[in-house]
Every structure is written in C-alpha cells, then in structure tokens.
GROMACS .gro file of C-alpha atoms in nm:
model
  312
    1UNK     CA    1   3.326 -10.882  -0.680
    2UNK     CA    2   3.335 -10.844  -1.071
    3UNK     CA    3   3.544 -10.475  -1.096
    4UNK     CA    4   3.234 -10.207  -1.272
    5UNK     CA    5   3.505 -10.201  -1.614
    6UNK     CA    6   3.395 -10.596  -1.640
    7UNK     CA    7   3.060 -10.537  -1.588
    8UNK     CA    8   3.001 -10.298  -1.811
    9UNK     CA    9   3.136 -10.485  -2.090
   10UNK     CA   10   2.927 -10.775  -1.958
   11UNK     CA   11   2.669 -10.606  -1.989
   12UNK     CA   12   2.642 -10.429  -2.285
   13UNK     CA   13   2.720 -10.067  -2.218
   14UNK     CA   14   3.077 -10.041  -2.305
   15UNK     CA   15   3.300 -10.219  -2.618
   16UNK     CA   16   3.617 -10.277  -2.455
   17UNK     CA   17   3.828 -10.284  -2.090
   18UNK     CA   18   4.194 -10.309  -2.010
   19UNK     CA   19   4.247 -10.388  -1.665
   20UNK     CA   20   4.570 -10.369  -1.489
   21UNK     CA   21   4.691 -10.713  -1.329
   22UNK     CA   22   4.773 -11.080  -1.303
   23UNK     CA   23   4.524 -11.295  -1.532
   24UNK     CA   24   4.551 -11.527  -1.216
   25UNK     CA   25   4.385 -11.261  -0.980
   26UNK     CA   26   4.128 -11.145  -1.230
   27UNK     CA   27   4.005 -11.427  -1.381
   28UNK     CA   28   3.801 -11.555  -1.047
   29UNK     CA   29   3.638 -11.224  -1.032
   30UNK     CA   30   3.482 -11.286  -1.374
   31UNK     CA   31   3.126 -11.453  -1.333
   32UNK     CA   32   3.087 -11.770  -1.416
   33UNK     CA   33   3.003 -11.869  -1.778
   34UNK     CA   34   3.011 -11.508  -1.866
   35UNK     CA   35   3.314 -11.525  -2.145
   36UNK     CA   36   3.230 -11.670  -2.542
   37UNK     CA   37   3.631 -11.688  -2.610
   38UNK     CA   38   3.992 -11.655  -2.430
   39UNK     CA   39   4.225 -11.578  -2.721
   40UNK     CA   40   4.598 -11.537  -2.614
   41UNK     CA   41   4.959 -11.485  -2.682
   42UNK     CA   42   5.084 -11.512  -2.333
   43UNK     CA   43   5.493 -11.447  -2.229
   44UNK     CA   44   5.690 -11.706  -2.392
   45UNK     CA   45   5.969 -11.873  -2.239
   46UNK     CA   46   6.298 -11.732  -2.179
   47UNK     CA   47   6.266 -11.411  -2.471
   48UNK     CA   48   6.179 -11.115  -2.275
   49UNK     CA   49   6.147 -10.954  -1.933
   50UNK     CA   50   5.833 -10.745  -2.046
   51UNK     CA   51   5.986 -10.446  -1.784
   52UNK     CA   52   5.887 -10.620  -1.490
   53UNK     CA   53   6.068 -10.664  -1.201
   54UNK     CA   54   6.187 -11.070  -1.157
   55UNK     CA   55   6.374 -11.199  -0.891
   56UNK     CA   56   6.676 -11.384  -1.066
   57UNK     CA   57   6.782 -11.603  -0.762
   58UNK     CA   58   6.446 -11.740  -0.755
   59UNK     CA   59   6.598 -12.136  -0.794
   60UNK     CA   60   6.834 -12.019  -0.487
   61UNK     CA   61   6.511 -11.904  -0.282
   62UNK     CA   62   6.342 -12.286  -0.388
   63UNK     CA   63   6.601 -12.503  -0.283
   64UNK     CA   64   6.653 -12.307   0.023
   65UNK     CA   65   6.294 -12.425   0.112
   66UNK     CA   66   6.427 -12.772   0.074
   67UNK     CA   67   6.167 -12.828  -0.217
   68UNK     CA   68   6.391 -12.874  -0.501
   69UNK     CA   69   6.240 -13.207  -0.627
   70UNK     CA   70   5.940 -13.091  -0.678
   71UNK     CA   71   5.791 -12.750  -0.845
   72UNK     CA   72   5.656 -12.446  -0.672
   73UNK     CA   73   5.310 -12.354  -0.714
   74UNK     CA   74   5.204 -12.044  -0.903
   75UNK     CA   75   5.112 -11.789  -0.617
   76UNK     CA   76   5.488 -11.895  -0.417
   77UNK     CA   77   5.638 -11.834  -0.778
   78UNK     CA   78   5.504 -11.504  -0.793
   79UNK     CA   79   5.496 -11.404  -0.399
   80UNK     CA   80   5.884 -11.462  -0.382
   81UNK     CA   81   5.904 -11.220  -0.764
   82UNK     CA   82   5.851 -11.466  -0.996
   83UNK     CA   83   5.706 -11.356  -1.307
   84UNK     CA   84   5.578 -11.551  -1.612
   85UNK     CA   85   5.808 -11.644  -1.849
   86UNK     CA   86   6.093 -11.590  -1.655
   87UNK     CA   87   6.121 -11.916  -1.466
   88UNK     CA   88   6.449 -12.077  -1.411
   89UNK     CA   89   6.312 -12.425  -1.542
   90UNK     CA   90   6.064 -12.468  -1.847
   91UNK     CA   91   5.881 -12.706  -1.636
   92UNK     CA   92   5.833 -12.436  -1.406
   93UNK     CA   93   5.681 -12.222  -1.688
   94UNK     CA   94   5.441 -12.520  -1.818
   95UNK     CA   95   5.240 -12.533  -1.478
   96UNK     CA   96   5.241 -12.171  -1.441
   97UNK     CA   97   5.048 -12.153  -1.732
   98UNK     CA   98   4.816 -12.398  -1.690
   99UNK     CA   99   4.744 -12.283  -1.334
  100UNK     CA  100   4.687 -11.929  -1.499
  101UNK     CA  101   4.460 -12.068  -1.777
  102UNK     CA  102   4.280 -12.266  -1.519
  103UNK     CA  103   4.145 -12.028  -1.333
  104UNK     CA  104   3.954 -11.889  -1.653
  105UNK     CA  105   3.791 -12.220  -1.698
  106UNK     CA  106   3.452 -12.164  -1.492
  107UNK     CA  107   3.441 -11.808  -1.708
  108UNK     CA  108   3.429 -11.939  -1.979
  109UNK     CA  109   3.081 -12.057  -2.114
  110UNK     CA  110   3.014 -12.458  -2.218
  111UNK     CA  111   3.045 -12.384  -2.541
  112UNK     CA  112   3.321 -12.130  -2.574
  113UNK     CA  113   3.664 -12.167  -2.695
  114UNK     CA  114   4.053 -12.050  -2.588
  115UNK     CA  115   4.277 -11.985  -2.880
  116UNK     CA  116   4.598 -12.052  -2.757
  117UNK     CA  117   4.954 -11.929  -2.911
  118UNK     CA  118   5.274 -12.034  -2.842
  119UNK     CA  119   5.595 -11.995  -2.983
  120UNK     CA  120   5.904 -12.280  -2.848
  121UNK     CA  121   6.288 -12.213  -2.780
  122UNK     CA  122   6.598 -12.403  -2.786
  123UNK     CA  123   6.787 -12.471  -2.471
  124UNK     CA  124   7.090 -12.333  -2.380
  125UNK     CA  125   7.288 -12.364  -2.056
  126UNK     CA  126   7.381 -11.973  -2.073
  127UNK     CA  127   7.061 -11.845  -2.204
  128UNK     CA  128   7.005 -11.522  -2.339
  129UNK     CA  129   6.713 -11.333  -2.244
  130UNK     CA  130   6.687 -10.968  -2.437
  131UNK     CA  131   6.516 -10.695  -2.228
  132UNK     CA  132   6.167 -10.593  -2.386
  133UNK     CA  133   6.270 -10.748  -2.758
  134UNK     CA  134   6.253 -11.144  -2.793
  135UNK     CA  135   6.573 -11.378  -2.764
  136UNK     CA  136   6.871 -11.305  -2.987
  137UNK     CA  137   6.785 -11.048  -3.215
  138UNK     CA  138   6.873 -10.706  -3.243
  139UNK     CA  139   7.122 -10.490  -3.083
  140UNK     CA  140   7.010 -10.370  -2.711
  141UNK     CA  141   7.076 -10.513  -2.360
  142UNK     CA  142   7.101 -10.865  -2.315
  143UNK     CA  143   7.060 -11.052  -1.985
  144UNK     CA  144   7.289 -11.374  -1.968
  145UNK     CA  145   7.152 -11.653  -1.698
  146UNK     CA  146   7.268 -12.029  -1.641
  147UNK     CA  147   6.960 -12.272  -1.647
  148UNK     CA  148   7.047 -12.608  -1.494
  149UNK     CA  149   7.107 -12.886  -1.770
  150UNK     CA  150   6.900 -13.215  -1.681
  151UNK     CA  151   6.667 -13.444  -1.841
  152UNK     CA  152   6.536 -13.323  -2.182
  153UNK     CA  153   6.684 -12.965  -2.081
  154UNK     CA  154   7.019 -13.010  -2.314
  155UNK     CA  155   7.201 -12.776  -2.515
  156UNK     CA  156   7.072 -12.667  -2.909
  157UNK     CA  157   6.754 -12.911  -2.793
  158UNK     CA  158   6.433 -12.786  -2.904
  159UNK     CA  159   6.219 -12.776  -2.636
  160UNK     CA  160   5.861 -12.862  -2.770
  161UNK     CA  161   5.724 -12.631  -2.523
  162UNK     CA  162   5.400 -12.557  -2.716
  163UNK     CA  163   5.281 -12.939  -2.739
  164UNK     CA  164   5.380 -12.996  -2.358
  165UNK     CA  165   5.158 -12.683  -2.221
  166UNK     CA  166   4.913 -12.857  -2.505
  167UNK     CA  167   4.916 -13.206  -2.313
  168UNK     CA  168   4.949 -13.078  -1.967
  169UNK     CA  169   4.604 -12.895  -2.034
  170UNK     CA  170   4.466 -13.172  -2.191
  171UNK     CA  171   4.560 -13.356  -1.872
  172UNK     CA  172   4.331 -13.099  -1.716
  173UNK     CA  173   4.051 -13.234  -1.924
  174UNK     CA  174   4.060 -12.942  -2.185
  175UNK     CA  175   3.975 -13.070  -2.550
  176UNK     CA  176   4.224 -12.990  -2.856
  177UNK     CA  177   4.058 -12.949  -3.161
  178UNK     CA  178   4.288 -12.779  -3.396
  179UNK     CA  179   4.701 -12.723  -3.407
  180UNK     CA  180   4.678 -12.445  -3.620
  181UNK     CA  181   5.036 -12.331  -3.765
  182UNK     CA  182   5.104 -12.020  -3.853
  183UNK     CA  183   5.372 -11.979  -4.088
  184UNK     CA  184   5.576 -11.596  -4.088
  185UNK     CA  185   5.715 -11.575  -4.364
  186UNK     CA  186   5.893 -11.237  -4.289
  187UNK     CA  187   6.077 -11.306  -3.999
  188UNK     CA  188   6.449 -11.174  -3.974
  189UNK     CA  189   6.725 -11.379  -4.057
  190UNK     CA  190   6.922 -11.586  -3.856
  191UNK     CA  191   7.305 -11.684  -3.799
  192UNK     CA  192   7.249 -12.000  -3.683
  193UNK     CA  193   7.440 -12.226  -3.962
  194UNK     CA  194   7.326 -12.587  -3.827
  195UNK     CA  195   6.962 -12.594  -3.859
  196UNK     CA  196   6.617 -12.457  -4.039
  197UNK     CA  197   6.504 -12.101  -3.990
  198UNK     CA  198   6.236 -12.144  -3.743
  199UNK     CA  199   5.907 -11.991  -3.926
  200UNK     CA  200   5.634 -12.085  -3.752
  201UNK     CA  201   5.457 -12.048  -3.431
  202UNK     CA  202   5.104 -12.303  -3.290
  203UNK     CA  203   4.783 -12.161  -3.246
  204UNK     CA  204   4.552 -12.431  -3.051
  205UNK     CA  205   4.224 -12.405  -3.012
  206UNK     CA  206   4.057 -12.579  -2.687
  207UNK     CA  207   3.704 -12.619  -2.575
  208UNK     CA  208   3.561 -12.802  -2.272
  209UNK     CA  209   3.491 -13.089  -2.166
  210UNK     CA  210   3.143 -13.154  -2.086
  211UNK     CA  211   3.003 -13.314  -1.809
  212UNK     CA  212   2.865 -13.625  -2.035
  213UNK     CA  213   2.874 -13.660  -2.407
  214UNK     CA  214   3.094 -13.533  -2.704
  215UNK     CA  215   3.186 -13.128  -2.663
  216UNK     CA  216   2.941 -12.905  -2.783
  217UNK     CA  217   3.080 -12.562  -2.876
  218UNK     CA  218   2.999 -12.219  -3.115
  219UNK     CA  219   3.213 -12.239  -3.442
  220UNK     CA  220   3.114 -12.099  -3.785
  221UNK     CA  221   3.348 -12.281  -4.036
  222UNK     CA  222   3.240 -11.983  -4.290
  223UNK     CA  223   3.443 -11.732  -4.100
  224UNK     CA  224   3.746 -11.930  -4.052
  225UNK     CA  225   3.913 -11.763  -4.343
  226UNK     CA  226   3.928 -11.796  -4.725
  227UNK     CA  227   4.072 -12.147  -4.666
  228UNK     CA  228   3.960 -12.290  -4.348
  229UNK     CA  229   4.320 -12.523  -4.319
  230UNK     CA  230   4.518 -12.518  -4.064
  231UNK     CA  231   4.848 -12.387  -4.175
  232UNK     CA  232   4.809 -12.014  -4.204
  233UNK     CA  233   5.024 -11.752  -4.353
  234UNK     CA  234   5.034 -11.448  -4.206
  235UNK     CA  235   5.357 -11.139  -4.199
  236UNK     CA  236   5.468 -11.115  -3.877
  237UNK     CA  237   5.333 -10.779  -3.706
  238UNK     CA  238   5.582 -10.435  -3.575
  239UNK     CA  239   5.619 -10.419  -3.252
  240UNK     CA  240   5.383 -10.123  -3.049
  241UNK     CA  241   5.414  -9.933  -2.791
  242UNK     CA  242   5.686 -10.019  -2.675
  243UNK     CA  243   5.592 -10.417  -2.712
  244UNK     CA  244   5.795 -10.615  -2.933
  245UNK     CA  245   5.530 -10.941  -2.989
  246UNK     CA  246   5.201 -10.789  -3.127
  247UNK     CA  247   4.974 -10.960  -3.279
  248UNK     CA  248   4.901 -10.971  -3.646
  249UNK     CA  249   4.541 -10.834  -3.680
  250UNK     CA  250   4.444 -11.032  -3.989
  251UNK     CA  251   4.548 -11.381  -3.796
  252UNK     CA  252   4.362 -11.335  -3.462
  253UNK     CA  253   4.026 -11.184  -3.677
  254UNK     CA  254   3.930 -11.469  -3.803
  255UNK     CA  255   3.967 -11.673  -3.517
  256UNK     CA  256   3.761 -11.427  -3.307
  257UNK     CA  257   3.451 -11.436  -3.611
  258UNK     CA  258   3.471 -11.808  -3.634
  259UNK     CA  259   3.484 -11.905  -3.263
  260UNK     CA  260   3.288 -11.626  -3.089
  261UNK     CA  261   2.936 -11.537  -3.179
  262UNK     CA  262   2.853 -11.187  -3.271
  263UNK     CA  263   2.798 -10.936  -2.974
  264UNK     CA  264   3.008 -11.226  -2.765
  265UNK     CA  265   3.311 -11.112  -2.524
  266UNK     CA  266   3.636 -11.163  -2.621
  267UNK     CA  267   3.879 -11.214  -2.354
  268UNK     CA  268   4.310 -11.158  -2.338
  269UNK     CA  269   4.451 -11.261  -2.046
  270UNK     CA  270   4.805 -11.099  -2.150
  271UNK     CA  271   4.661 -10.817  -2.385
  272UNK     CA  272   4.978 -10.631  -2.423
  273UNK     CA  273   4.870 -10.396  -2.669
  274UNK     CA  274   4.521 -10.473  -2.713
  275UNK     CA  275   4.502 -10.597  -3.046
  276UNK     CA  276   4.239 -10.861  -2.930
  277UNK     CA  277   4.057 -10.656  -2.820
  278UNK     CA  278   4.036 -10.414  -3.116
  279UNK     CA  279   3.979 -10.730  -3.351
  280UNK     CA  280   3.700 -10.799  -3.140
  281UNK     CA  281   3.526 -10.520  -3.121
  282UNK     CA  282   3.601 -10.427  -3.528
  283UNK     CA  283   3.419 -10.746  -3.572
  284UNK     CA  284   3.128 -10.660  -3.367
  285UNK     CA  285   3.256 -10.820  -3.068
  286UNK     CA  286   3.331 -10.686  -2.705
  287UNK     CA  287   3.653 -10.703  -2.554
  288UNK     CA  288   3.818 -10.781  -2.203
  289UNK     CA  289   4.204 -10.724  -2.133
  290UNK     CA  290   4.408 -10.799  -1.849
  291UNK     CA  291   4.794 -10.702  -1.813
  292UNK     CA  292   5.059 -10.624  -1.598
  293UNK     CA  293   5.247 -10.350  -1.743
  294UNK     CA  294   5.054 -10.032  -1.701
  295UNK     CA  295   5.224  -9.853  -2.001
  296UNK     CA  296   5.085 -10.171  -2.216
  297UNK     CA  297   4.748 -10.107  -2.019
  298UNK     CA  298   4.740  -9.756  -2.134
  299UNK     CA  299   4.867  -9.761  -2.430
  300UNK     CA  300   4.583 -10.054  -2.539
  301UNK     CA  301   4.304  -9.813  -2.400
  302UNK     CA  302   4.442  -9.539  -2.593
  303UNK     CA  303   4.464  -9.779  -2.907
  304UNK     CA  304   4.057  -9.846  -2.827
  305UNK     CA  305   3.995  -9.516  -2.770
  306UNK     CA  306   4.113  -9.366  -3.072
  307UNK     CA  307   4.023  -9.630  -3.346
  308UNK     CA  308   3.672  -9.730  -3.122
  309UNK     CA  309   3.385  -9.500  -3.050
  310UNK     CA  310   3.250  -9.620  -2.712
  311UNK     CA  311   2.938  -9.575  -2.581
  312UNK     CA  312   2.866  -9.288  -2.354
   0.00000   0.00000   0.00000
C-alpha cells in the first residue's frame, strides 16, 4: 500500500515528502510508472558511517554460514546489520546497490531517467572510515578496519567503483547515456605526495530499456545548462545538518529541468538533506525522499518547510 505522504505528492496536493526508511522497502510501495526521475547521491564506499548502527564482524557472520565464495544478498546484508556503504568487500557494496536501484525500476515511468552519482576510493588494507565526515579529512573520530586484500582489492589501487556499479546495471539492462564529470574545484587539500588531487566525482544518467526498439525518454537539451557538455564545474557544497556530502544545488538543478518534465516527481532514494527535493520543487517539480537517519529526515522537512510553501 503506497504510504498517504506518497500519494499525496502523486497526486498533486502536496510539493514534497521525506519518508523515513530503506529505499529497498519503499521503493515497491511506489506504483508502478508513477516516478519522471530518480536522482541520487547514495552512501559511498568506505567514507562514512552516516550514525547508523553497522555490525563490524559482518565478514565473520558470512563465512560462518559457510558462504564465503559467494556474496550475500541485500536483505541477509542488512538483516544480520549491514548497512550501505559499510560492507567489508566493495563487491559487496556494488550488488547492494544495484539490488537497491532495482527495485525502483517498475516506478519509474518508460521514459524517465536516474541520475546517478558516485564518487570512487582507493584501497587500503587498514582502511579508514571517519564517523559522519568522509574518509581522511578533518580532525574527529576515525574508525580503523582491515578489508581482506585479493584480486583487484590491492593497496593505493583505485578502485573504479563508479564504472563497475555503471556496468553491473547495465548488465541489468539499464541504458547509459551520459558520464557526466563533475569537476570541484574547491576541494581541500591533500597530503598524499604520490599522485593527482582527486577533483572529480561521475554523474550517469540511465534510462530504460524498452521492450522493442531504441529508448525513448523526456530530455530538454535547452535546460541542460549554459553548456550542455559533460564535464561540469561546480564548488563543492557545506555540509548540513549535521551531513557532511550535500549536494550542490546549482549541479543537481539542471539535471532535474532537463530530465524531468515540469509538474513531474522527483525522486531521492538517500535524500539526506533534501536538497533534491528542494531543487525540484524550486523548479516547479514535486519531490519524494526516502532516508534512514531520522535527524536527516527531519531536518530535510524542515529545510522544505521553511524555504517551500505547501499546499494546505
């Protein structure tokens, strides 16, 4: 049953709702074809804990199972306190998110997009994952975890995690039209001595496949920005709320005007603080949020309610 908060956006008599829970519960109780555009910055691997409780033994809990040669699925992940992002393994991480991302497939309409961005890591044997600020910088609590070496997981290697979610959803017969880049140019320095600042993050854009023929989708080239390329540069955002990876307002607005039509819904999966969703509905669009942190939940309805005037 689709919660009354959905339907109400759905339908026209409210701008914007923030629902507390997992994307991968919610999405199924969305009706079908009822979404214009997913647009999401969901937990990247290995940088933060987001204050949620994650069971750090989880690998332990695995091969106890006598499963470790192949990966757990999603819901045994999270049932034995898993949480995204977190995983012990990138590979682990990969097909969580695809599994998560598939389950908003039949939501989304034929001819809707899903803006996807992803930032990669480097591999390192004793990781470093920094509680509620992203890997490495600044000066509060660090958590310190071995990840098993094997394979392409080997130390100062780059990880390409971006363009392996990329292939593993075009795998699931999702179509990649763009790799857009987006270039920070203000992002804090470094110490790393033996290798380029890394500057930029990937934006993808997906659409469907169709049953037959070439995909058929809404996009209005126009309102893809000043120039429509796709290498964009755009200041990297404060953190809010409490949330250290907001995102910047001017890089998700045109993607929202060029790849939803006006009046559409606008939904993010892991809305943090809600800046989709105020993009979306500043440009005339409605909005649909789903986390798990109830302070981000909050604090993104708050965020609406202040800057938004919703309908009675």
């Amino acid at each position: 049953m689709t919660p009354p908060e959905l339907l109400a956006v759905l339908n026209s008599t409210r701008q914007s709702a923030v629902l507390y829970g997992d994307a991968f519960d919610l999405f199924p109780q969305l009706p079908v074809a009822s979404v214009d555009l997913i647009l999401t910055s969901p937990p990247y691997w290995g940088m933060r804990d987001y204050e949620l409780a994650h069971n750090w033994d989880i690998l332990e809990a695995w091969r106890a199972e006598g499963e470790e040669n192949r990966q757990p699925s999603y819901e045994w992940y999270r049932a034995n306190g898993g949480v995204l992002g977190l995983e012990p393994l990138p590979e682990w991480y990969i097909a969580n998110l695809v599994s998560i991302l598939e389950r908003g497939k039949a939501a989304l309409k034929p001819g809707g997009s899903l803006w996807l961005n992803l930032g990669d890591t480097y591999f390192a044997r004793w990781s470093s994952i920094r509680l509620k600020g992203r890997q490495g910088l600044g000066d509060g609590e660090r958590l310190r975890r071995k990840t098993p070496m094997g394979g392409w997981r080997q130390e100062k290697n780059l990880l390409l995690i971006p363009a392996r979610v990329a292939i593993a959803l075009q795998d699931q017969r999702w179509i990649l039209r763009n790799d857009l880049i987006w270039y920070k140019p203000n992002v804090p320095p470094r110490p790393e001595t033996d290798r380029l600042a890394a500057t930029h993050e990937h934006f993808f854009h997906f659409v469907k496949r169709p049953t037959e023929g070439r995909p058929k989708y809404y996009y209005d080239l126009s309102a893809a920005g000043e120039l429509a390329h796709d290498v964009q540069q755009v200041n990297v955002a404060g953190g809010r709320d409490g949330h250290s990876a907001t995102f910047p307002l001017k890089l998700i607005d045109h993607r929202i005007r060029s790849s939803c039509p006006p009046d559409g819904v606008v939904l993010d999966p892991f809305a943090g603080t809600g800046t989709t969703l105020l993009a979306a509905n500043q440009s005339g669009r409605r909005g649909i949020g789903f986390d798990l942190n109830t302070r981000f939940v909050e604090g993104a309805q708050r965020r609406l309610d202040a800057d938004i005037l919703l309908p009675s």
